[in-house]
Short mmCIF file of C-alpha atoms in Angstrom, two decimals:
data_model
loop_
_atom_site.label_atom_id
_atom_site.label_comp_id
_atom_site.label_asym_id
_atom_site.label_seq_id
_atom_site.Cartn_x
_atom_site.Cartn_y
_atom_site.Cartn_z
CA UNK A 29 29.78 0.68 4.90
CA UNK A 30 30.29 1.99 1.38
CA UNK A 31 27.73 4.31 -0.24
CA UNK A 32 26.53 1.38 -2.40
CA UNK A 33 26.22 -0.81 0.67
CA UNK A 34 24.12 1.87 2.38
CA UNK A 35 21.97 2.28 -0.73
CA UNK A 36 21.38 -1.49 -0.81
CA UNK A 37 20.50 -1.50 2.90
CA UNK A 38 18.03 1.37 2.50
CA UNK A 39 16.43 -0.32 -0.53
CA UNK A 40 15.99 -3.60 1.32
CA UNK A 41 14.73 -2.01 4.56
CA UNK A 42 12.20 -0.08 2.46
CA UNK A 43 10.82 -3.36 1.09
CA UNK A 44 11.81 -2.46 -2.46
CA UNK A 45 13.71 -5.69 -3.15
CA UNK A 46 10.47 -7.69 -3.03
CA UNK A 47 7.69 -7.93 -5.58
CA UNK A 48 4.10 -9.13 -5.30
CA UNK A 49 1.44 -8.95 -8.04
CA UNK A 50 -0.62 -6.51 -5.95
CA UNK A 51 2.22 -3.97 -6.14
CA UNK A 52 1.53 -3.36 -9.84
CA UNK A 53 0.66 0.26 -10.53
CA UNK A 54 1.75 1.41 -7.08
CA UNK A 55 5.56 1.28 -7.32
CA UNK A 56 6.26 4.85 -8.45
CA UNK A 57 9.49 6.75 -7.87
CA UNK A 58 7.81 9.03 -5.35
CA UNK A 59 6.39 6.07 -3.41
CA UNK A 60 9.81 4.39 -3.45
CA UNK A 61 11.52 7.50 -2.06
CA UNK A 62 8.87 7.88 0.61
CA UNK A 63 9.59 4.34 1.74
CA UNK A 64 13.31 5.10 1.71
CA UNK A 65 12.73 8.13 3.94
CA UNK A 66 10.88 5.91 6.43
CA UNK A 67 13.59 3.24 6.28
CA UNK A 68 16.20 5.85 7.25
CA UNK A 69 14.51 6.29 10.62
CA UNK A 70 15.58 2.73 11.51
CA UNK A 71 19.28 2.93 10.55
CA UNK A 72 22.03 4.50 12.66
CA UNK A 73 25.53 5.53 11.63
CA UNK A 74 28.06 7.03 14.04
CA UNK A 75 25.38 7.54 16.67
CA UNK A 76 22.91 9.37 14.41
CA UNK A 77 19.88 8.23 12.52
CA UNK A 78 20.48 8.24 8.77
CA UNK A 79 17.12 10.01 8.42
CA UNK A 80 18.58 13.09 10.18
CA UNK A 81 20.78 13.71 7.14
CA UNK A 82 18.89 11.92 4.35
CA UNK A 83 17.03 14.17 1.91
CA UNK A 84 15.03 12.49 -0.89
CA UNK A 85 14.40 14.39 -4.12
CA UNK A 86 11.09 13.43 -5.75
CA UNK A 87 8.82 14.97 -8.41
CA UNK A 88 6.14 17.27 -7.04
CA UNK A 89 6.99 16.54 -3.41
CA UNK A 90 7.10 19.93 -1.70
CA UNK A 91 7.54 18.36 1.74
CA UNK A 92 10.84 16.80 0.68
CA UNK A 93 11.94 20.14 -0.77
CA UNK A 94 11.20 21.94 2.49
CA UNK A 95 13.02 19.20 4.39
CA UNK A 96 16.20 19.73 2.35
CA UNK A 97 16.30 23.43 3.21
CA UNK A 98 15.46 22.72 6.88
CA UNK A 99 18.34 20.24 7.18
CA UNK A 100 20.80 22.68 5.61
CA UNK A 101 19.69 25.42 8.01
CA UNK A 102 19.92 23.09 11.01
CA UNK A 103 23.34 21.68 10.18
CA UNK A 104 25.00 25.05 9.66
CA UNK A 105 26.39 27.25 6.91
CA UNK A 106 28.30 24.39 5.29
CA UNK A 107 27.42 20.81 6.12
CA UNK A 108 27.37 17.23 4.94
CA UNK A 109 24.21 15.32 4.12
CA UNK A 110 22.82 12.60 1.85
CA UNK A 111 20.69 13.21 -1.23
CA UNK A 112 18.83 10.33 -2.87
CA UNK A 113 16.83 10.43 -6.07
CA UNK A 114 16.48 9.26 -9.66
CA UNK A 115 19.02 10.71 -12.09
CA UNK A 116 17.73 12.58 -15.12
CA UNK A 117 21.06 13.80 -16.47
CA UNK A 118 24.76 14.06 -15.71
CA UNK A 119 26.32 16.65 -18.00
CA UNK A 120 29.61 18.60 -18.21
CA UNK A 121 29.62 22.21 -17.12
CA UNK A 122 31.80 25.10 -18.42
CA UNK A 123 34.23 24.74 -15.49
CA UNK A 124 35.26 21.18 -16.33
CA UNK A 125 33.07 19.50 -13.70
CA UNK A 126 29.60 18.00 -14.11
CA UNK A 127 26.06 19.02 -13.22
CA UNK A 128 23.67 16.32 -12.06
CA UNK A 129 19.90 16.71 -12.28
CA UNK A 130 17.66 14.49 -10.16
CA UNK A 131 14.07 13.91 -11.21
CA UNK A 132 11.96 16.54 -9.45
CA UNK A 133 14.91 18.73 -8.49
CA UNK A 134 13.47 21.63 -10.46
CA UNK A 135 10.11 21.34 -8.64
CA UNK A 136 10.71 23.73 -5.77
CA UNK A 137 13.95 22.27 -4.38
CA UNK A 138 15.97 25.37 -5.34
CA UNK A 139 19.18 23.36 -5.43
CA UNK A 140 22.21 23.13 -7.70
CA UNK A 141 24.09 19.82 -7.72
CA UNK A 142 27.72 19.70 -8.89
CA UNK A 143 29.86 16.59 -9.37
CA UNK A 144 33.66 17.10 -9.57
CA UNK A 145 35.16 15.50 -12.66
CA UNK A 146 37.20 13.01 -10.60
CA UNK A 147 34.11 11.78 -8.73
CA UNK A 148 32.08 11.58 -11.93
CA UNK A 149 34.82 9.44 -13.50
CA UNK A 150 34.91 7.18 -10.42
CA UNK A 151 31.14 6.73 -10.56
CA UNK A 152 31.33 5.86 -14.26
CA UNK A 153 34.06 3.26 -13.65
CA UNK A 154 32.38 1.72 -10.61
CA UNK A 155 28.84 1.69 -11.99
CA UNK A 156 29.23 0.96 -15.70
CA UNK A 157 25.67 -0.24 -16.26
CA UNK A 158 24.25 2.92 -14.68
CA UNK A 159 26.64 5.10 -16.69
CA UNK A 160 25.62 3.33 -19.92
CA UNK A 161 21.94 3.85 -19.06
CA UNK A 162 22.48 7.58 -18.44
CA UNK A 163 24.33 7.90 -21.76
CA UNK A 164 21.08 7.04 -23.57
CA UNK A 165 18.44 9.67 -24.34
CA UNK A 166 15.91 9.67 -21.51
CA UNK A 167 13.11 8.42 -23.78
CA UNK A 168 15.23 5.40 -24.83
CA UNK A 169 16.06 4.20 -21.32
CA UNK A 170 14.50 0.93 -20.23
CA UNK A 171 15.33 1.48 -16.57
CA UNK A 172 15.95 4.12 -13.89
CA UNK A 173 19.22 5.09 -12.23
CA UNK A 174 19.09 5.80 -8.50
CA UNK A 175 21.79 7.95 -6.90
CA UNK A 176 22.73 8.11 -3.22
CA UNK A 177 25.04 11.10 -2.88
CA UNK A 178 27.08 12.30 0.09
CA UNK A 179 27.32 16.05 -0.48
CA UNK A 180 28.61 19.26 1.02
CA UNK A 181 25.75 21.75 0.94
CA UNK A 182 25.54 25.46 1.70
CA UNK A 183 23.07 28.26 1.22
CA UNK A 184 23.89 30.88 -1.38
CA UNK A 185 23.97 34.10 0.69
CA UNK A 186 25.32 36.70 -1.76
CA UNK A 187 22.90 39.66 -1.28
CA UNK A 188 22.70 40.62 -4.95
CA UNK A 189 22.57 37.09 -6.39
CA UNK A 190 19.43 36.01 -8.21
CA UNK A 191 20.05 32.62 -6.58
CA UNK A 192 20.10 33.90 -3.00
CA UNK A 193 18.43 31.33 -0.73
CA UNK A 194 19.17 28.44 -3.09
CA UNK A 195 21.39 25.53 -2.05
CA UNK A 196 24.72 24.76 -3.69
CA UNK A 197 25.55 21.06 -3.18
CA UNK A 198 28.79 19.38 -4.26
CA UNK A 199 29.10 15.60 -4.38
CA UNK A 200 31.91 14.17 -2.24
CA UNK A 201 31.15 10.51 -2.93
CA UNK A 202 28.16 8.40 -3.84
CA UNK A 203 26.73 5.34 -5.55
CA UNK A 204 24.52 4.61 -8.54
CA UNK A 205 22.13 1.69 -8.95
CA UNK A 206 20.00 0.62 -11.91
CA UNK A 207 16.41 -0.39 -11.15
CA UNK A 208 13.59 -1.62 -13.34
CA UNK A 209 10.33 0.21 -13.96
CA UNK A 210 9.04 -1.76 -10.96
CA UNK A 211 11.92 -0.36 -8.83
CA UNK A 212 13.71 -3.74 -8.65
CA UNK A 213 17.54 -3.54 -8.73
CA UNK A 214 19.43 -5.43 -11.42
CA UNK A 215 23.05 -5.82 -12.51
CA UNK A 216 22.75 -6.76 -16.19
CA UNK A 217 20.36 -6.55 -19.11
CA UNK A 218 19.69 -10.28 -18.66
CA UNK A 219 18.67 -9.77 -15.02
CA UNK A 220 16.37 -6.96 -16.14
CA UNK A 221 14.74 -9.30 -18.67
CA UNK A 222 14.12 -11.90 -15.95
CA UNK A 223 12.78 -9.33 -13.47
CA UNK A 224 10.38 -7.91 -16.06
CA UNK A 225 9.25 -11.41 -17.11
CA UNK A 226 8.58 -12.38 -13.49
CA UNK A 227 6.54 -9.21 -12.95
CA UNK A 228 4.59 -9.81 -16.18
CA UNK A 229 3.89 -13.41 -15.10
CA UNK A 230 2.41 -12.22 -11.80
CA UNK A 231 5.03 -13.97 -9.68
CA UNK A 232 6.10 -13.18 -6.11
CA UNK A 233 9.87 -12.95 -5.72
CA UNK A 234 12.82 -11.20 -4.09
CA UNK A 235 16.01 -9.64 -5.46
CA UNK A 236 18.77 -10.21 -2.86
CA UNK A 237 21.34 -7.43 -2.50
CA UNK A 238 24.92 -7.83 -1.40
CA UNK A 239 25.53 -4.82 0.86
CA UNK A 240 29.25 -5.06 1.66
CA UNK A 241 29.36 -8.86 1.86
CA UNK A 242 32.45 -10.84 0.99
CA UNK A 243 32.65 -12.09 -2.58
CA UNK A 244 32.77 -15.77 -1.63
CA UNK A 245 29.24 -15.70 -0.27
CA UNK A 246 26.58 -17.03 -2.66
CA UNK A 247 23.61 -14.80 -3.42
CA UNK A 248 21.03 -15.93 -5.99
CA UNK A 249 20.06 -13.35 -8.57
CA UNK A 250 16.40 -13.85 -7.58
CA UNK A 251 14.42 -15.99 -5.13
CA UNK A 252 10.92 -17.09 -6.08
CA UNK A 253 8.64 -16.88 -3.05
CA UNK A 254 5.48 -18.48 -4.48
CA UNK A 255 6.53 -22.07 -5.15
CA UNK A 256 5.82 -25.14 -3.05
CA UNK A 257 9.22 -24.71 -1.37
CA UNK A 258 8.72 -22.65 1.79
CA UNK A 259 12.28 -21.34 1.92
CA UNK A 260 12.19 -19.96 -1.62
CA UNK A 261 13.41 -21.16 -5.00
CA UNK A 262 16.81 -19.72 -6.10
CA UNK A 263 17.28 -18.37 -9.62
CA UNK A 264 20.57 -17.63 -11.42
CA UNK A 265 21.29 -15.74 -14.64
CA UNK A 266 24.67 -16.53 -16.23
CA UNK A 267 25.68 -13.74 -18.58
CA UNK A 268 29.45 -13.82 -19.10
CA UNK A 269 32.08 -16.21 -20.44
CA UNK A 270 35.38 -14.82 -19.13
CA UNK A 271 37.63 -17.20 -17.18
CA UNK A 272 37.09 -15.72 -13.70
CA UNK A 273 33.31 -15.68 -14.18
CA UNK A 274 33.30 -19.25 -15.51
CA UNK A 275 35.23 -20.43 -12.45
CA UNK A 276 32.82 -18.62 -10.15
CA UNK A 277 29.87 -20.08 -12.08
CA UNK A 278 31.11 -23.62 -11.48
CA UNK A 279 31.44 -22.89 -7.75
CA UNK A 280 27.88 -21.57 -7.62
CA UNK A 281 26.48 -24.53 -9.56
CA UNK A 282 28.16 -26.95 -7.16
CA UNK A 283 26.80 -25.00 -4.18
CA UNK A 284 23.23 -24.99 -5.50
CA UNK A 285 23.33 -28.68 -6.42
CA UNK A 286 24.64 -29.55 -2.94
CA UNK A 287 22.19 -27.29 -1.12
CA UNK A 288 19.00 -27.64 -3.18
CA UNK A 289 19.64 -30.78 -5.20
CA UNK A 290 20.14 -31.11 -8.94
CA UNK A 291 17.10 -29.57 -10.59
CA UNK A 292 16.17 -27.79 -7.37
CA UNK A 293 17.10 -24.39 -8.69
CA UNK A 294 16.45 -22.39 -11.87
CA UNK A 295 19.09 -21.02 -14.22
CA UNK A 296 19.42 -19.34 -17.60
CA UNK A 297 22.65 -19.33 -19.60
CA UNK A 298 22.08 -16.09 -21.48
CA UNK A 299 25.48 -16.33 -23.24
CA UNK A 300 24.23 -19.02 -25.64
CA UNK A 301 21.47 -16.93 -27.15
CA UNK A 302 18.91 -19.44 -25.88
CA UNK A 303 15.44 -18.37 -24.83
CA UNK A 304 14.71 -17.86 -21.16
CA UNK A 305 13.59 -21.22 -19.67
CA UNK A 306 10.10 -21.53 -18.18
CA UNK A 307 9.82 -20.52 -14.55
CA UNK A 308 9.08 -23.13 -11.85
CA UNK A 309 5.39 -23.56 -11.20
CA UNK A 310 3.83 -21.38 -8.52
CA UNK A 311 1.39 -22.43 -5.83
CA UNK A 312 -2.24 -22.60 -6.91
CA UNK A 313 -3.86 -19.24 -6.14
#
């Protein structure tokens, strides 16, 4: 499984791909990372629980900070582990590499996080929406960027160093994912607009994630869970006009018409500049 596939799996197992009106006000970054930590106790890779090597970084969470140092001590002088958190900044350093700061990293984690230039460039190519979000000033961002990072970590042991006892972590590989203020993943500005509108309308819905699935499988952008249809109501956002996308769009439209019937699914062609269509009616509550 790729790092992005693992990040998707953790997000889904943590229940963060679903939204209900009662979640409003409770979906904070710290809550999300706590749920991720719990989800890791139910996933195994190469005979080990992911939670053995998964270290969340969250604002004001001293327990997570202590856990990071405990894992580094347990695994040895130099070891491999996963860090997960919300990216504040990714900036060049004087040596030609990059320094990444995760939200809360300065709150007792005592950790430096370095990204080699080649890996930073790969992340920027593979996750263009996340890279574009991080390029904005923090106050101007309309979303968060989550990072799952596979790192080599070691304690700084130099006796005369002011940083003795800190952790130096270098990113080997990783994945970035954009999520809304409600912690819902999205892949375009149009998807973000729909997710935010659904939340504002008090709807119950799910955001399916792809993991490492083959491209020919059909995944709706969203599934409404509060309509009269018990198996959910698929929703699609069409946001591009290039030839490959147009061909794929036609395939998806044919699939939805055959599976749910014409008019049995919702769509928005955002390329035309049209307003978002009304959502299907929900059950009476």
